[in-house]
Coordinates of N, CA and C in Angstrom, one line a residue:
M1 N -82.6 146.5 3.3 CA -83.6 145.8 3.7 C -84.5 146.6 3.8
R2 N -85.8 146.4 3.0 CA -87.0 147.2 3.1 C -87.8 147.4 4.5
R3 N -88.3 146.4 5.1 CA -88.9 146.8 6.5 C -88.5 146.4 7.6
V4 N -88.5 147.1 8.5 CA -87.5 146.7 10.0 C -88.6 147.1 10.9
L5 N -88.8 146.4 11.9 CA -89.4 146.9 13.1 C -88.4 146.8 14.4
Y6 N -88.8 147.7 14.5 CA -88.4 147.8 16.5 C -89.5 148.1 17.5
A7 N -89.9 146.9 17.9 CA -90.9 146.7 19.1 C -90.3 147.0 20.1
G8 N -91.3 147.8 21.2 CA -91.1 147.7 22.8 C -92.3 148.1 23.6
S9 N -92.3 148.1 24.8 CA -93.7 149.3 25.6 C -93.2 150.7 25.1
F10 N -92.3 150.9 25.2 CA -91.8 152.3 25.3 C -92.5 153.1 26.3
D11 N -92.5 153.1 27.5 CA -93.7 153.4 28.2 C -92.7 153.9 29.8
P12 N -92.1 155.5 29.4 CA -91.9 156.2 28.2 C -90.9 155.8 27.4
I13 N -91.2 156.4 25.9 CA -90.1 156.2 25.3 C -88.9 156.9 26.0
T14 N -87.1 157.0 26.0 CA -86.4 157.4 26.3 C -85.5 157.9 25.2
N15 N -84.5 158.5 25.8 CA -83.9 159.1 24.9 C -82.9 158.0 24.2
G16 N -82.2 157.0 24.9 CA -81.8 155.8 24.3 C -82.7 154.9 23.2
H17 N -83.9 155.0 23.4 CA -85.1 154.1 22.6 C -84.9 154.9 21.2
L18 N -84.7 156.5 21.5 CA -84.8 157.6 20.2 C -83.7 157.2 19.4
D19 N -82.2 156.8 19.9 CA -80.9 157.1 19.3 C -81.0 155.9 18.5
L20 N -81.7 155.0 19.3 CA -82.3 153.7 18.4 C -82.7 153.7 17.0
I21 N -83.7 154.6 17.5 CA -84.9 154.5 16.3 C -84.1 155.5 15.1
E22 N -83.7 156.1 15.6 CA -82.5 157.6 14.7 C -81.5 156.4 13.8
R23 N -80.9 155.5 14.5 CA -79.9 154.7 13.8 C -80.5 154.1 12.9
S24 N -81.3 152.8 13.5 CA -82.3 152.1 12.9 C -82.9 152.8 11.4
S25 N -83.1 153.8 11.4 CA -84.3 154.4 10.4 C -83.2 154.5 8.9
K26 N -82.0 154.5 9.4 CA -80.6 154.9 8.4 C -80.4 153.4 7.9
L27 N -80.5 152.3 8.4 CA -80.3 150.9 7.7 C -81.3 150.6 6.9
C28 N -82.6 150.8 6.7 CA -83.8 150.5 5.9 C -84.5 151.4 5.2
G29 N -85.5 150.8 4.4 CA -86.1 152.0 3.7 C -87.4 152.1 4.6
Q30 N -87.9 151.3 5.4 CA -89.1 151.7 6.4 C -88.9 151.0 7.8
L31 N -88.7 152.1 8.9 CA -88.9 151.9 10.2 C -90.3 151.5 10.8
L32 N -90.5 150.3 11.6 CA -91.9 150.5 11.7 C -91.6 150.7 13.4
I33 N -92.3 151.6 14.4 CA -92.0 151.2 16.1 C -93.3 150.6 16.3
G34 N -93.2 149.6 16.7 CA -94.3 148.7 17.1 C -94.5 148.9 18.8
V35 N -95.6 149.6 19.1 CA -95.9 149.8 20.2 C -96.6 148.8 20.6
I36 N -96.4 148.3 22.1 CA -96.6 147.0 22.3 C -97.4 146.9 23.7
Q37 N -98.2 146.0 24.0 CA -99.0 145.9 25.4 C -98.1 144.8 26.0
N38 N -97.1 145.0 27.5 CA -96.4 143.6 27.7 C -97.0 143.4 28.9
V39 N -97.5 142.0 28.7 CA -98.6 141.8 29.7 C -97.9 141.6 31.4
S40 N -96.7 141.7 31.0 CA -96.0 141.5 32.4 C -95.8 142.7 33.1
K41 N -96.3 143.8 32.3 CA -95.9 145.1 32.8 C -97.2 146.0 33.3
N42 N -97.3 146.8 34.3 CA -98.5 147.5 34.4 C -98.1 148.9 33.9
S43 N -98.5 149.4 32.6 CA -98.3 150.5 31.9 C -98.4 151.7 32.6
F44 N -97.5 152.8 32.5 CA -98.4 154.1 32.8 C -99.1 154.9 31.9
F45 N -98.6 154.8 30.9 CA -99.8 155.7 29.6 C -100.1 154.1 28.8
T46 N -101.0 154.8 28.1 CA -101.8 153.7 27.3 C -101.3 153.7 25.8
M47 N -101.4 152.8 25.2 CA -100.8 152.2 24.1 C -100.8 153.5 22.9
E48 N -101.9 154.5 23.1 CA -102.2 155.4 22.6 C -101.8 156.4 22.8
E49 N -101.3 156.5 24.0 CA -100.4 157.6 24.6 C -99.1 157.4 24.4
R50 N -98.6 156.2 24.2 CA -97.2 155.9 24.1 C -96.9 156.0 22.5
S51 N -97.6 155.9 21.8 CA -97.5 155.9 20.3 C -97.5 157.5 20.1
Q52 N -98.6 158.3 20.4 CA -98.5 160.0 20.3 C -97.1 160.5 20.7
I53 N -97.0 160.1 21.7 CA -95.6 160.4 22.2 C -94.5 160.1 21.2
I54 N -94.5 159.1 21.3 CA -93.0 159.0 19.7 C -93.6 159.5 18.7
I55 N -94.5 159.5 18.3 CA -94.8 160.4 16.9 C -94.6 161.8 17.1
D56 N -94.6 162.3 18.2 CA -94.1 163.6 18.5 C -92.9 164.0 18.9
S57 N -92.3 163.1 18.6 CA -90.6 162.5 19.1 C -89.7 162.7 18.0
I58 N -90.7 162.3 16.9 CA -89.9 161.8 15.7 C -90.1 162.2 14.5
P59 N -90.7 164.0 14.3 CA -91.2 164.3 13.4 C -90.2 164.4 12.1
H60 N -89.0 164.4 12.3 CA -87.7 164.6 11.6 C -87.3 163.4 10.7
L61 N -88.1 162.1 11.5 CA -88.1 161.0 10.5 C -88.6 160.8 9.6
K62 N -88.6 160.8 8.5 CA -89.6 160.4 7.5 C -90.0 159.3 7.0
N63 N -89.0 158.1 7.3 CA -89.3 156.8 6.9 C -89.8 156.3 8.2
V64 N -90.1 156.9 9.1 CA -90.9 155.4 10.2 C -91.9 156.0 10.6
E65 N -92.5 155.0 10.7 CA -94.0 154.8 11.2 C -94.4 154.1 12.9
V66 N -95.1 154.9 13.4 CA -95.7 154.4 14.7 C -97.1 153.3 13.8
I67 N -96.8 152.2 14.9 CA -98.3 151.4 14.8 C -98.2 150.8 16.6
T68 N -99.7 149.8 16.6 CA -99.6 149.2 17.9 C -100.0 147.9 17.5
F69 N -99.4 146.6 18.6 CA -100.1 145.6 18.1 C -100.3 144.5 19.6
D70 N -100.5 143.4 19.4 CA -100.6 142.8 21.0 C -100.2 141.5 20.2
G71 N -100.0 140.5 21.2 CA -99.8 139.1 20.9 C -98.1 138.8 20.5
L72 N -98.2 137.5 19.9 CA -96.6 137.4 19.8 C -96.1 138.0 18.5
L73 N -94.9 138.5 18.6 CA -94.0 139.5 17.9 C -93.8 138.5 16.5
A74 N -93.2 137.3 16.6 CA -93.4 136.5 15.4 C -94.6 136.8 14.6
D75 N -95.8 136.5 15.2 CA -96.9 136.6 14.1 C -97.2 138.0 13.7
F76 N -97.1 138.8 14.5 CA -97.0 140.5 13.5 C -96.0 140.3 12.6
V77 N -94.6 139.7 13.0 CA -93.5 139.8 11.6 C -94.0 139.0 10.7
N78 N -94.5 137.8 10.7 CA -95.0 136.7 10.0 C -95.7 137.7 9.0
K79 N -97.1 138.2 9.8 CA -98.1 138.6 8.6 C -97.9 140.2 8.0
N80 N -96.6 140.6 7.9 CA -96.8 142.0 7.7 C -94.8 142.4 6.8
N81 N -94.4 141.2 6.2 CA -93.4 141.1 5.6 C -92.5 142.0 6.0
I82 N -92.0 141.6 7.8 CA -90.4 142.3 8.1 C -89.5 141.8 7.8
D83 N -88.4 142.6 7.5 CA -87.1 141.9 6.9 C -85.9 142.0 8.2
A84 N -86.3 142.2 9.4 CA -85.6 142.4 9.9 C -86.3 143.1 11.5
V85 N -85.8 142.6 12.5 CA -86.4 143.2 14.2 C -85.0 143.8 14.5
V86 N -85.3 145.1 14.9 CA -84.0 145.4 15.9 C -84.4 145.5 17.1
R87 N -83.3 145.3 18.0 CA -83.8 145.0 19.6 C -82.0 145.8 20.0
G88 N -82.3 146.5 21.0 CA -81.4 147.4 21.6 C -80.7 146.7 22.9
L89 N -79.9 147.1 23.3 CA -79.1 146.3 24.4 C -78.0 147.4 25.0
R90 N -78.2 147.4 26.4 CA -77.4 148.3 27.4 C -76.5 148.1 28.1
A91 N -76.5 146.2 28.5 CA -75.4 145.6 28.9 C -75.6 144.5 28.9
T92 N -74.6 143.4 29.6 CA -75.1 141.7 29.4 C -76.2 141.2 29.8
T93 N -76.8 142.0 30.9 CA -78.4 141.5 31.3 C -79.1 141.6 30.0
D94 N -79.2 142.7 29.3 CA -79.9 142.8 28.0 C -79.9 141.9 27.3
F95 N -78.7 141.5 27.2 CA -78.0 140.5 26.3 C -78.6 139.3 26.4
E96 N -78.7 138.7 27.8 CA -79.3 137.4 28.2 C -80.4 137.1 27.8
L97 N -81.3 138.0 27.6 CA -82.5 138.3 27.8 C -83.2 138.1 26.1
E98 N -82.1 139.1 25.9 CA -82.7 139.3 24.2 C -82.3 138.5 23.3
I99 N -81.0 137.7 23.7 CA -80.6 136.2 22.6 C -82.4 135.5 23.1
Q100 N -82.3 134.8 24.0 CA -82.9 134.0 24.3 C -84.6 134.4 23.6
M101 N -84.8 135.3 23.9 CA -86.3 136.1 22.7 C -86.0 135.8 21.1
A102 N -84.7 136.6 20.9 CA -84.4 136.3 19.8 C -84.5 134.7 18.8
Q103 N -83.6 133.8 19.8 CA -83.6 132.5 19.4 C -85.2 131.7 19.4
M104 N -85.8 132.4 20.1 CA -87.5 131.6 20.3 C -88.1 132.3 18.9
N105 N -88.0 133.5 18.9 CA -88.8 133.9 17.6 C -88.3 133.5 16.4
A106 N -87.3 133.4 16.4 CA -86.5 133.1 14.9 C -87.3 131.3 14.6
R107 N -87.3 130.9 15.5 CA -88.1 129.5 15.2 C -89.6 129.7 15.1
L108 N -90.1 131.0 15.3 CA -91.6 131.3 15.1 C -91.6 132.1 13.5
Y109 N -90.4 132.4 13.4 CA -91.0 133.3 11.9 C -90.8 131.9 10.8
R110 N -91.6 132.3 9.8 CA -92.1 131.7 8.9 C -90.9 131.9 7.6
N111 N -89.9 133.0 7.8 CA -89.2 133.9 6.5 C -88.0 133.7 7.3
A112 N -87.1 134.0 6.5 CA -85.7 134.5 7.1 C -85.7 136.0 7.7
V113 N -85.9 135.7 8.7 CA -85.8 137.3 9.3 C -84.7 137.7 10.5
E114 N -84.1 138.2 10.2 CA -83.3 138.9 10.8 C -82.9 139.7 12.2
T115 N -82.4 139.4 13.4 CA -82.6 140.2 14.6 C -81.3 141.1 14.5
I116 N -81.3 141.9 14.5 CA -80.1 143.4 14.9 C -80.1 143.5 16.0
F117 N -78.9 143.7 16.9 CA -78.6 144.0 17.8 C -78.0 145.2 17.8
L118 N -78.6 146.4 18.4 CA -77.6 147.2 18.4 C -77.4 147.6 19.9
M119 N -76.3 148.6 20.0 CA -75.8 148.8 21.3 C -76.4 149.9 21.5
T120 N -76.7 150.5 22.6 CA -77.0 151.9 23.0 C -76.0 153.1 23.0
A121 N -75.7 153.9 23.0 CA -74.9 154.9 23.1 C -74.6 155.1 24.8
P122 N -73.4 155.4 25.2 CA -73.2 155.1 26.1 C -73.9 156.0 27.0
Q123 N -73.9 157.2 26.8 CA -74.6 158.2 27.6 C -75.8 157.6 28.1
Y124 N -76.6 156.5 27.2 CA -78.0 156.1 27.6 C -77.9 154.7 28.1
S125 N -76.8 154.0 28.6 CA -76.8 152.8 29.1 C -76.8 152.4 30.4
F126 N -77.6 153.4 30.8 CA -78.0 153.6 32.2 C -79.5 153.6 32.5
V127 N -80.2 154.5 31.2 CA -81.5 154.8 31.3 C -82.6 153.6 30.9
S128 N -83.6 153.5 31.4 CA -84.8 152.3 31.3 C -86.1 153.0 31.4
S129 N -86.9 152.7 30.8 CA -88.3 153.5 30.9 C -88.5 153.5 32.8
S130 N -88.3 152.5 33.2 CA -88.7 152.3 34.4 C -88.1 152.7 35.5
I131 N -86.7 153.1 35.1 CA -86.1 154.4 35.7 C -86.5 155.0 36.1
V132 N -86.8 155.7 34.9 CA -87.1 157.0 34.2 C -88.7 157.8 35.6
K133 N -89.5 156.4 35.2 CA -91.1 156.8 35.9 C -90.7 156.9 37.6
E134 N -89.6 155.9 37.8 CA -89.2 156.0 39.6 C -88.6 157.5 39.8
V135 N -87.5 157.8 39.2 CA -87.3 158.7 39.6 C -88.2 160.0 39.4
F136 N -88.7 159.9 38.7 CA -89.6 161.0 38.2 C -90.8 161.1 39.4
A137 N -91.4 159.7 39.5 CA -92.4 159.7 40.8 C -92.2 160.3 42.0
L138 N -90.6 160.3 42.1 CA -89.8 160.9 43.4 C -89.0 162.2 43.5
N139 N -89.8 162.7 42.3 CA -89.6 164.4 42.0 C -88.1 164.6 41.6
G140 N -87.5 163.4 41.1 CA -86.2 163.6 40.4 C -86.4 164.4 39.4
D141 N -84.9 164.9 38.9 CA -85.1 165.5 37.4 C -84.8 164.1 36.5
V142 N -85.6 164.2 35.2 CA -85.2 163.5 34.2 C -85.3 164.2 33.1
E143 N -85.0 165.0 33.2 CA -84.7 165.6 31.8 C -83.5 165.7 31.4
G144 N -83.4 165.7 29.9 CA -82.0 164.8 29.5 C -82.3 163.8 29.0
L145 N -83.3 162.6 29.7 CA -83.2 161.3 29.7 C -84.4 160.7 28.5
I146 N -85.6 161.8 28.4 CA -86.8 161.1 27.7 C -86.9 162.7 26.7
P147 N -87.1 162.5 25.3 CA -87.6 163.3 24.4 C -88.7 164.1 25.2
Q148 N -88.4 165.8 24.9 CA -89.4 166.8 25.5 C -90.9 166.1 25.5
P149 N -91.4 165.6 24.6 CA -92.8 165.3 24.5 C -93.5 164.3 25.3
A150 N -91.9 163.6 25.9 CA -92.1 162.4 27.1 C -92.1 162.9 28.5
L151 N -91.3 164.0 28.0 CA -91.4 165.0 29.7 C -92.5 165.8 29.8
D152 N -93.3 166.3 28.6 CA -94.3 167.2 28.7 C -95.6 165.7 29.1
A153 N -95.6 165.2 28.6 CA -96.8 163.7 29.0 C -96.5 163.1 30.5
L154 N -95.5 163.5 31.1 CA -95.3 162.6 32.5 C -95.7 163.5 33.4
R155 N -95.5 165.4 32.7 CA -96.0 166.2 33.9 C -97.3 166.3 33.8
R156 N -97.8 166.3 32.8 CA -99.5 166.4 32.8 C -99.8 165.5 33.4
K157 N -99.4 164.1 33.2 CA -100.0 162.9 33.7 C -100.1 163.0 35.4
N158 N -99.0 163.6 35.6 CA -98.6 163.8 37.1 C -99.5 164.8 37.6
T159 N -99.9 165.9 36.9 CA -101.0 166.8 37.2 C -102.2 166.2 37.5
V160 N -102.4 165.1 36.7 CA -103.9 165.1 36.6 C -104.3 163.9 37.7
N161 N -103.2 163.4 38.1 CA -103.0 162.1 38.9 C -103.0 162.5 40.4
T162 N -102.6 164.3 40.5 CA -102.5 164.7 41.9 C -103.6 165.3 42.4

């Protein structure tokens, strides 16, 4: 596979996301990390902030590029010669949502684009961006659940907002 896309809101990126990025980067020539604006969520970080946090978290990955886009995933895939889309799974509840989205996207893809489901590493199976933000907002310890650039950004934003 030449070009693979891993898209998400990454608000903020977690170590589970980072694990999937590192593993996915080994499967292809170029991995695009697509930072999207999820219209059903109120983002804590801007798209630009989320992109920079990811860039700062992956300097060791030379075949990975961070991009932003909005709209339908399938439209982006169709316009950018993507060979496969990676999706992460933590639990069976993720699978139910992800399979539905993958099947809808497959209907919208113009070419034979594959969806690759990767299981998260067991130590991150409970971690989500939402739970990280909630625990952090309540002064809980999220160190070890998110990369250091994400933790630094949360702390900076918390200082500005207080």
